[in-house]
XYZ file of C-alpha atoms in Angstrom:
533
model
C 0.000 0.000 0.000
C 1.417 3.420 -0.236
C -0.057 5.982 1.459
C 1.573 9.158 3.210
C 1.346 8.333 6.791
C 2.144 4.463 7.383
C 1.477 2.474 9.965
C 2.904 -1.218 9.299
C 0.936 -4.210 10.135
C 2.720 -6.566 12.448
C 1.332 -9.954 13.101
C 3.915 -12.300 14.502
C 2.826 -15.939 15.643
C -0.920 -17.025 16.159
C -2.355 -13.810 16.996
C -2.174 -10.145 16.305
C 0.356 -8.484 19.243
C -0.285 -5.234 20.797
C 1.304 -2.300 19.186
C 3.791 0.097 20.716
C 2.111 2.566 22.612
C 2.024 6.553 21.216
C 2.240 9.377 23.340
C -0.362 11.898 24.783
C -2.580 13.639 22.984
C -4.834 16.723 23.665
C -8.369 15.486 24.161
C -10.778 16.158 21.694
C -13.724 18.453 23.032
C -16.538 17.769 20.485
C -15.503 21.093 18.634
C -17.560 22.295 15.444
C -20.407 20.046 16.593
C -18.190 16.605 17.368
C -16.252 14.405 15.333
C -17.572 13.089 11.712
C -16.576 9.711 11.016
C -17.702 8.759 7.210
C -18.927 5.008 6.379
C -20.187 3.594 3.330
C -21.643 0.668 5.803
C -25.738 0.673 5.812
C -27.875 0.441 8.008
C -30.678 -1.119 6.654
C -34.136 -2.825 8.295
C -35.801 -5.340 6.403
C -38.573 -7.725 7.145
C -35.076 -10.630 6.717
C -33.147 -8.513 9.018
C -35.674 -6.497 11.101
C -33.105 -5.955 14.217
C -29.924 -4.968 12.755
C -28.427 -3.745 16.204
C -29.689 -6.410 18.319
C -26.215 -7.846 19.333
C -28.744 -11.205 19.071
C -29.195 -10.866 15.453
C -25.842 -8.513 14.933
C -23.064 -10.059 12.874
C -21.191 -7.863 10.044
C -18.093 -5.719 11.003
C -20.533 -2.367 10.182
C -23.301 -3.200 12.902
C -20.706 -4.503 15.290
C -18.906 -1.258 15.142
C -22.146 0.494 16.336
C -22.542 -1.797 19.375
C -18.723 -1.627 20.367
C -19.312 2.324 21.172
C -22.847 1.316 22.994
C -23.005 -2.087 25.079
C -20.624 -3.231 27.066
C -18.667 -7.039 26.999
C -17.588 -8.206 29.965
C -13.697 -8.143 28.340
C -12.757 -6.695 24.926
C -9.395 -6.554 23.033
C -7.150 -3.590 24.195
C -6.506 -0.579 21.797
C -3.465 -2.691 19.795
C -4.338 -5.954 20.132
C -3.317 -8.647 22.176
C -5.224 -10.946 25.329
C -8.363 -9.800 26.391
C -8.671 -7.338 29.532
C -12.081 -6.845 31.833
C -14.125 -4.199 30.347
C -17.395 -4.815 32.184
C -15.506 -7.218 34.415
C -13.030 -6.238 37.254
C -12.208 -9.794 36.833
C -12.054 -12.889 35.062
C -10.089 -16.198 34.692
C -10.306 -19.973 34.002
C -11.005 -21.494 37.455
C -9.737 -25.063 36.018
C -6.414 -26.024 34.029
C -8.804 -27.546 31.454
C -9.971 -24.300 29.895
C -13.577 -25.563 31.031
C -15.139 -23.345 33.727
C -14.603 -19.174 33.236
C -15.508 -16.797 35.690
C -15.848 -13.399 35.743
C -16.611 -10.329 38.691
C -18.614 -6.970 37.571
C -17.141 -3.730 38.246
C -18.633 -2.304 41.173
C -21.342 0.471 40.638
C -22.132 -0.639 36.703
C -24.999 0.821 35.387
C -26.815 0.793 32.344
C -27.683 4.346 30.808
C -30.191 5.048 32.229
C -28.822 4.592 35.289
C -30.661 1.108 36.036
C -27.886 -1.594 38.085
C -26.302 -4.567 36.399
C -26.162 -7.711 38.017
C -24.823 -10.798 37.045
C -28.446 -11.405 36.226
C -28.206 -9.071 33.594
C -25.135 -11.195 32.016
C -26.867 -14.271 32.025
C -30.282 -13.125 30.690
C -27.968 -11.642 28.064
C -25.861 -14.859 27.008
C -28.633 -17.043 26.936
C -31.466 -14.947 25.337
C -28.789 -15.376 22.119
C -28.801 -18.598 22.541
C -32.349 -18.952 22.622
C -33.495 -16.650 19.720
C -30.714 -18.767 17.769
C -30.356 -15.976 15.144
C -30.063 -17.721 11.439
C -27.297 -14.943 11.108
C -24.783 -16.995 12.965
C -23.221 -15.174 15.466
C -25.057 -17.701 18.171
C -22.045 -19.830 17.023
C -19.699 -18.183 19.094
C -21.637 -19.309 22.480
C -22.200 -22.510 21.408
C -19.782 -24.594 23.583
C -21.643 -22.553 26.580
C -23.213 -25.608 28.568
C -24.867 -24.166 31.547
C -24.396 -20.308 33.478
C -23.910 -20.285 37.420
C -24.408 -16.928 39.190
C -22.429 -16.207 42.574
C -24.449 -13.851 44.053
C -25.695 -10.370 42.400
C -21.445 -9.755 41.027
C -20.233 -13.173 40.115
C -21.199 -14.842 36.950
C -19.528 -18.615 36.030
C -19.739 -20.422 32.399
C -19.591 -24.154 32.051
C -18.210 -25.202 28.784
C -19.664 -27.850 26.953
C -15.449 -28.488 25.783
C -12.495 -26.819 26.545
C -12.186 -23.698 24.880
C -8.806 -21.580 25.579
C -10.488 -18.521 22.386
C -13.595 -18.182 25.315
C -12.244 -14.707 26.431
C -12.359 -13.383 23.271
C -15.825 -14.597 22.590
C -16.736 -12.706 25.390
C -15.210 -9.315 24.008
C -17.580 -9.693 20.889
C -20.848 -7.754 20.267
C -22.770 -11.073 20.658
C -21.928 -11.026 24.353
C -22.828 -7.565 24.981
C -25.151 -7.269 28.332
C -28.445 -5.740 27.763
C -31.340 -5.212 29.762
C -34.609 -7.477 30.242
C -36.943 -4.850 30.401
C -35.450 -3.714 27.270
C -35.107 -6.798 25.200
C -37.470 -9.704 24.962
C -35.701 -13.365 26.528
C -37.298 -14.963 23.104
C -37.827 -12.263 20.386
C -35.420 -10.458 18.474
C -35.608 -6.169 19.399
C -36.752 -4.142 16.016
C -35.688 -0.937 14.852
C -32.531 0.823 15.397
C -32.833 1.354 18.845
C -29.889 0.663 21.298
C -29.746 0.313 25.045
C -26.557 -0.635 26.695
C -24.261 0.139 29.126
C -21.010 1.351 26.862
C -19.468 4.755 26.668
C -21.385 5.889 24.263
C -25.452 6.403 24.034
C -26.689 6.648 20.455
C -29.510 8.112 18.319
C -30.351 7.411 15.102
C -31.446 9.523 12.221
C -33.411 6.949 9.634
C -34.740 7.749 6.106
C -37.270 4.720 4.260
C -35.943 2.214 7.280
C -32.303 3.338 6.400
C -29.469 4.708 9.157
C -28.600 8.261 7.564
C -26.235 9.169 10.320
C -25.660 8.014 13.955
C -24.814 10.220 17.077
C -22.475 8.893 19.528
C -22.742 11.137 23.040
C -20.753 10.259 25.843
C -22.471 7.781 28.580
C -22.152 9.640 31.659
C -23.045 6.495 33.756
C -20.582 4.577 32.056
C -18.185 2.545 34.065
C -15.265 0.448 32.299
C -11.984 0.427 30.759
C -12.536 2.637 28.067
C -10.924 6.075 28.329
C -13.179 8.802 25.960
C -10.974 11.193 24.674
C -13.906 12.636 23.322
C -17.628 13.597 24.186
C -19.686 13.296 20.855
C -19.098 11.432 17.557
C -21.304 11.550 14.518
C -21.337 8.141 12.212
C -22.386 9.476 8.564
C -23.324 6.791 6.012
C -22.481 7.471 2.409
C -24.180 5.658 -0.777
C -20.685 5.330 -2.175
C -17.033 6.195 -1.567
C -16.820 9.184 -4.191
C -19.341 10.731 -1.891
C -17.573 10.059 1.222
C -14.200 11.304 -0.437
C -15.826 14.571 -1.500
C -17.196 15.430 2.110
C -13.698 14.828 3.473
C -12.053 17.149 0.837
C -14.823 19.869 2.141
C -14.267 19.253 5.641
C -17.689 17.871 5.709
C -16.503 14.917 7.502
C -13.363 14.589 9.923
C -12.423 11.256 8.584
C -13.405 7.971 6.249
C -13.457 4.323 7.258
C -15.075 1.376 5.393
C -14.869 1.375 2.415
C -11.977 3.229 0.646
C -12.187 2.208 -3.144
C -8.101 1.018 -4.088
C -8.264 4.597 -6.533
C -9.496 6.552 -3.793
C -6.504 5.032 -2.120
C -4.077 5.108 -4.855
C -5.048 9.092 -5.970
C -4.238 10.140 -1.845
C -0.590 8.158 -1.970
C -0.132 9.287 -5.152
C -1.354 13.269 -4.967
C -1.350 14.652 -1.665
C -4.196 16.784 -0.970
C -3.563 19.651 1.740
C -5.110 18.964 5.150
C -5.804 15.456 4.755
C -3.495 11.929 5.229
C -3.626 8.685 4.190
C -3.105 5.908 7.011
C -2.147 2.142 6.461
C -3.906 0.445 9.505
C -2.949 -3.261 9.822
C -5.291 -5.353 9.143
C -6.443 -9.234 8.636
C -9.817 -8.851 6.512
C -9.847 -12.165 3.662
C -12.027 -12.155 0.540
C -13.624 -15.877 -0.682
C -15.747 -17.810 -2.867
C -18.538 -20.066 -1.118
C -20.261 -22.789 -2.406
C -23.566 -24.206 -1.671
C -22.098 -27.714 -1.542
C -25.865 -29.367 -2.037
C -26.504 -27.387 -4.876
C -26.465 -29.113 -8.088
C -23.772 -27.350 -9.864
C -20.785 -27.186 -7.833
C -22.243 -30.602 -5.253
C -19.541 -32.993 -6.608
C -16.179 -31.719 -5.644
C -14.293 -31.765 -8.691
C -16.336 -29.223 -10.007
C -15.431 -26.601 -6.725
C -11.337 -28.293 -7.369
C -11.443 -27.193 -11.086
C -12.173 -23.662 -10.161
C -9.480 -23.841 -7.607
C -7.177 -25.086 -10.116
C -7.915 -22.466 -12.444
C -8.450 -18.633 -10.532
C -5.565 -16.992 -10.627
C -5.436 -14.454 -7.783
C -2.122 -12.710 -8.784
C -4.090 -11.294 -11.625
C -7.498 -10.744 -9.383
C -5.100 -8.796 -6.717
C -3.166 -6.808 -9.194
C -5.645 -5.882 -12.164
C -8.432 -5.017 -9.377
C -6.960 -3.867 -6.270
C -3.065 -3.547 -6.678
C -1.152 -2.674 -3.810
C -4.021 -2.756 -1.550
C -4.582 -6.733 -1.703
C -2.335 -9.771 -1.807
C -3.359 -13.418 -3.095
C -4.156 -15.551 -0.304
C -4.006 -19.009 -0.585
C -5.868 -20.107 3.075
C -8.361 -19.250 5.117
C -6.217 -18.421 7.443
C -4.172 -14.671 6.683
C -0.698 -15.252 5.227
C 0.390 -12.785 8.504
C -0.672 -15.167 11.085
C 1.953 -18.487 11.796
C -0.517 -21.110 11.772
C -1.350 -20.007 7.969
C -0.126 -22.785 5.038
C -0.250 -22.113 1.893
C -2.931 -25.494 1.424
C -4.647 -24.317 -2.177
C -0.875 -23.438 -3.551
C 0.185 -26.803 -2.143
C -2.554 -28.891 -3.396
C -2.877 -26.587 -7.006
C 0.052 -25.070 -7.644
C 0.102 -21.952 -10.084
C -3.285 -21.726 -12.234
C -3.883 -24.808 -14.757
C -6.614 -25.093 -17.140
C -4.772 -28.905 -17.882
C -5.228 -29.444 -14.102
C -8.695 -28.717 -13.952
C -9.809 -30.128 -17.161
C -8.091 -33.348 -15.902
C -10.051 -33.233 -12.696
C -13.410 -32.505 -14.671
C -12.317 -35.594 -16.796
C -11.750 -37.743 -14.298
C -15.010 -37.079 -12.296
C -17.236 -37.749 -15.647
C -17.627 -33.901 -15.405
C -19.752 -32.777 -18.311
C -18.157 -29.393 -19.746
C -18.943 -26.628 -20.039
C -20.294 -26.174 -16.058
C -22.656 -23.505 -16.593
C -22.574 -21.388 -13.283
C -23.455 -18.041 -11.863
C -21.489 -16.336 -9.237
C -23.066 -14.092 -7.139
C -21.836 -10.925 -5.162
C -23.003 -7.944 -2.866
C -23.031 -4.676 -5.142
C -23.086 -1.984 -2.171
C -21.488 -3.488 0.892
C -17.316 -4.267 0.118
C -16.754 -1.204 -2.397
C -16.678 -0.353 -5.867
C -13.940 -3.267 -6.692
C -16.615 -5.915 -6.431
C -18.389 -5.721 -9.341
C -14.601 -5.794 -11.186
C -13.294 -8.281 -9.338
C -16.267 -10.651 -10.458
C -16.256 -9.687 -14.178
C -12.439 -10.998 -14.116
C -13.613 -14.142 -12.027
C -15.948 -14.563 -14.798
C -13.579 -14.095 -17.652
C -10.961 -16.107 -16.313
C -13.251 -19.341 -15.655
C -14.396 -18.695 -19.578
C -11.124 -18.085 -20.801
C -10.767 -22.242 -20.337
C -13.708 -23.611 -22.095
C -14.557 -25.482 -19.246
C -17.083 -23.542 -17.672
C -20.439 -21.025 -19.056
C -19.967 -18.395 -15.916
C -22.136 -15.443 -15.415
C -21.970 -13.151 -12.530
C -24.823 -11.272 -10.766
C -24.811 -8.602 -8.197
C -27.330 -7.552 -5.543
C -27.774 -5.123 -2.754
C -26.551 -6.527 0.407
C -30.284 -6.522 2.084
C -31.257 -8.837 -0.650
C -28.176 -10.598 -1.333
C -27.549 -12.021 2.392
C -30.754 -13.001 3.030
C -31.082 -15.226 -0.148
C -27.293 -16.585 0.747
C -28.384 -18.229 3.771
C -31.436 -19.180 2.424
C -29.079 -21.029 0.279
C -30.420 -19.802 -3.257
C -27.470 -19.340 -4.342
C -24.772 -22.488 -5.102
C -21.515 -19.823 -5.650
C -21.474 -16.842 -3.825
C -18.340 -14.023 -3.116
C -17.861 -12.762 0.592
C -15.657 -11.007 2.706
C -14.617 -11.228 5.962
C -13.145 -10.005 9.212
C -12.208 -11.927 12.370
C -14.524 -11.297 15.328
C -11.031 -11.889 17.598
C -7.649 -12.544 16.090
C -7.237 -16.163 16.527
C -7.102 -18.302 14.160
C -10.047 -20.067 15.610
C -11.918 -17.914 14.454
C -11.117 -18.249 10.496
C -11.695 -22.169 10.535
C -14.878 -22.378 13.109
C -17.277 -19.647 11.225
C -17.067 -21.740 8.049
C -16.660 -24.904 9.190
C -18.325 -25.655 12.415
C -21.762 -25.964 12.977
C -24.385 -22.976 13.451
C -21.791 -21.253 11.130
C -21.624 -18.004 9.647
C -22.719 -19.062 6.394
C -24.835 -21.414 7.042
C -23.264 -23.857 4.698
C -24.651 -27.621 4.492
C -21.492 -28.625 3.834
C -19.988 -30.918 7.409
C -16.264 -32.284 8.019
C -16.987 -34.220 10.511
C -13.477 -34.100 10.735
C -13.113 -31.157 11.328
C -16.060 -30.279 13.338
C -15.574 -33.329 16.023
C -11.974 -33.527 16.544
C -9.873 -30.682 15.295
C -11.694 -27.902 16.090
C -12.124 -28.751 19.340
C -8.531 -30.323 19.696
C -7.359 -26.209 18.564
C -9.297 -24.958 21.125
C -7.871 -26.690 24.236
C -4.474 -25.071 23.645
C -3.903 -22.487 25.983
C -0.844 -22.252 24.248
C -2.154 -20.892 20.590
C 1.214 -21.746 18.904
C 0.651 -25.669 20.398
C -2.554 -25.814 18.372
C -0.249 -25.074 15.118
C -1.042 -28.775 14.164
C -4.731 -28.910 14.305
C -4.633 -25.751 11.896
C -2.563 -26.941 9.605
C -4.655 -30.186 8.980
C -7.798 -28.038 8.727
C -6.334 -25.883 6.308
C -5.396 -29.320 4.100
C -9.419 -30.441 4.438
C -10.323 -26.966 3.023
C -8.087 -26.653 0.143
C -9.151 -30.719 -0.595
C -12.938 -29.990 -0.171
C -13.161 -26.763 -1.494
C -16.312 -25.465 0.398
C -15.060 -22.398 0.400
C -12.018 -20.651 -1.972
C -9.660 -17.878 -0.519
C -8.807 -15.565 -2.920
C -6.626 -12.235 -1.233
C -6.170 -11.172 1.949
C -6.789 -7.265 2.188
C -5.198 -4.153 3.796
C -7.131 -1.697 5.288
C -6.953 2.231 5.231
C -8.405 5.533 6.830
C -7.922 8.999 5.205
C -8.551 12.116 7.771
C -8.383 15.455 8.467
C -5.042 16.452 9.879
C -6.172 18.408 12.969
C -8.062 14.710 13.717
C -5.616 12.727 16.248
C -6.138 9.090 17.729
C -6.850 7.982 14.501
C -3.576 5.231 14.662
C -5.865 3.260 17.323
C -9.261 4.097 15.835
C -9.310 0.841 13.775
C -7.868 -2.253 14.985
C -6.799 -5.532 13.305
C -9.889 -7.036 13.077
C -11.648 -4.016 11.864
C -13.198 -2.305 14.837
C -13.719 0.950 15.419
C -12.939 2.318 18.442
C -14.155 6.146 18.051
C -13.767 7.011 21.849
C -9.798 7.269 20.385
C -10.490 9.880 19.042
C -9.388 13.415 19.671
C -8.808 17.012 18.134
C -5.776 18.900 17.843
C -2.064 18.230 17.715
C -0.797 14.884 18.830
């Protein structure tokens, strides 16, 4: 990436270290009305996604981001990364050497914002009302292997693991686990609207045109008790229809600075031609880009057919021709920055083939052409897309082997019909909820996934995910990873294509901004500050 102000990303062994700390900075004082932060994120309700900020329902790095500034987790991932530290919690630790039994102590005096007292009641109606509703959007998933909650009075709050589980803290620093309030939410029902009541350090209102977030108003919680320091006391979340738009209201000072999604000209134009006022910032970062395949649908159900297009894509040309220096081909689910990645599809394909995949067509009494259609979100990942599926296309066509044609939708139509399974090919993106690896194998592979995929390693889901997951030591489950990685890249339910970089452009009086976005893509706006760092 070049860019004028760098900040390189670092990711040595399994997960994503903490970055050297900065120096003071003078605290921002909501001046000119509060901070702008630009998005082109939306906010959308729908009668298939009714509750888009109901940490119950919640699971896409742009709603996330909303309920990191509003409800509180009882631990969350420090400002550069690294273990998880109590947030709600004064306190919490595996009681057993079997990573089996977690407890956790509230702070003392938490409230939510309106003043009302958590208890440890609070945490467990929380944790198991997402369990209950079972949201088809998947982020239940990541309390699965929750087997029963003990409380210890009104301040102590114990989870029994179904299997040992050494990722469990950072499950608890996600969204999904954010405490909310049962005279707020409903134990069985999912909370419509855009309405959010928590106990982080921010409150929010919503401004909503035609069931669509226009902007979003961050004010300081004043009850708020936790680890957060707010440099700041108001921040204003503007969504954009597309990225020119968001560019243009930095350039007028419109907005303070732009997040998700830069397009990679946006980015190459600021490198490449200054503007005065305004920097480019690298911001280290572990989002992955991949084809999925309905594995029962008839089209891509026997293997050889999902192998062939493995054998054929070549990302070097998807990376360069598309998105140049602002992706890299990735050959794993797992991010070529993080040790326990292998390169499995290089290993198993090599450099692209049309002789390999014809012969793998051939020898599966493959009928050719395969006439497919690969389908991708239009308005949610940027402008590069649409691109980036027209040369998917023309590469598959180039062989002869397949018919492809490629169809985009809005995101409010297109994830719906995804995990309704309607479509057998499918393009997605994604970004880890925590920076274990864990947590690029599990979503895709393990049950009540992200995806919702029929597709089932029982393999995988029976003995090395859970073998990963006792390992305290996240370098000692190096060996579980790498076999997982193998059954992908042989199975082919899903196909990695690049791993991306990620990049903010602001206003130069704007500081904080170097820990407003961490690895795994949240924003952390209470960082936030005016003047000169």
């Amino acid at each position: 990436m070049n860019r004028k102000t760098l900040v390189l990303p670092a990711v040595v062994g399994l997960l994503a270290p903490a970055l050297a700390a900065c120096g003071g900075a003078q605290a921002g004082s909501g001046d000119h009305g509060g901070i702008v932060v630009g998005t082109t994120d939306r906010f959308t309700a729908t009668k298939d996604a009714s509750a888009p900020f109901d940490p119950a329902f919640a699971y896409d790095a742009g709603a996330w981001n909303v309920l990191r500034q509003t409800v509180q987790t009882l631990m969350r991932v420090p400002r550069g990364g690294g273990a998880p530290v109590p947030e709600a919690a004064s306190r919490c630790s595996f009681t057993d050497r079997a990573s089996e039994s977690y407890r956790c102590s509230l702070r003392e005096g938490l409230t939510f914002s309106d003043g009302t007292p958590i208890t440890a009641k609070d945490v467990k109606f929380s944790i198991e009302r997402v369990l209950a509703i079972k949201s088809d959007n998947g982020a239940a998933g990541l309390l699965a292997n929750i087997d029963t909650i003990e409380l210890k009075g009104d301040d102590e709050v114990v989870f029994h693991l179904k299997t040992p589980d050494a990722t469990f803290p950072y499950k608890l620093s996600t969204p999904v686990a954010g405490i909310v309030s049962s005279e707020k939410y409903d134990a069985r029902k999912l909370r419509d609207g855009f309405g959010i009541d928590g106990s982080g350090p921010y409150t929010m209102e919503a401004e909503v045109r035609d069931d669509q977030v226009t902007k979003i108003v961050f004010t300081r919680n004043e009850h708020y008790k936790g680890d957060i320091k707010l440099r700041n006391d108001k921040v204003e979340l503007r969504s954009f229809d597309d990225t020119d738009a968001m560019g243009k209201a930095l350039e007028t000072g419109d907005i303070d600075m732009m997040t998700r999604t830069m397009s990679p000209e946006q980015i190459k134009d600021l490198a490449d031609h200054p503007k005065d006022g305004i920097e480019l910032r690298e911001m280290p970062g572990l989002e992955i880009r991949y084809l999925a395949f309905n594995t029962k649908a008839g089209s891509v159900q026997d293997k050889a057919v999902r192998q062939a297009i493995a054998a054929v894509v070549d990302r070097d040309q998807i990376a360069g021709k598309v998105y140049g220096s602002t992706a890299t081909p990735l050959y794993s689910l797992i991010p070529s920055t993080i040790a326990a990645h292998t390169n499995s599809f290089f290993n198993k394909y090599g450099e692209p083939s049309r002789q390999k995949a014809a012969g793998i067509l051939s020898g599966a009494r493959i009928t050719t052409p395969v006439k497919l259609t690969l389908h991708y979100t239009s308005d949610y990942y940027g402008p590069g897309t649409a691109k980036e599926f027209e040369a998917l296309r023309d590469q598959l066509n180039a062989t002869g082997l397949f018919d492809v044609s490629v169809q985009g939708s809005a995101w409010s139509e297109f994830r719906p019909a995804q995990k309704r399974g309607e479509y057998a090919v499918y393009g997605l993106g994604w970004v880890p909820d925590f920076p274990d690896p864990d947590n690029y194998i599990a979503p895709f592979l393990d049950a009540d996934n992200f995806l919702n995929s029929p597709y089932v390693s029982s393999e995988a889901r029976t003995r090395l995910i859970p073998q990963s997951r006792r390992a305290a030591d996240r370098n000692a489950a190096s060996p579980a990873f790498e076999q997982l990685q193998e059954i992908v890249a042989d199975d082919v339910p899903v196909l990695p294509l690049w791993q991306g970089k990620q990049y903010v452009a602001h206003r130069d009086d704007l500081n904080g901004v170097e820990w407003a976005l961490n690895t795994s893509s949240d924003l952390q706006l209470w960082e936030l500050g005016r003047g000169t760092a």
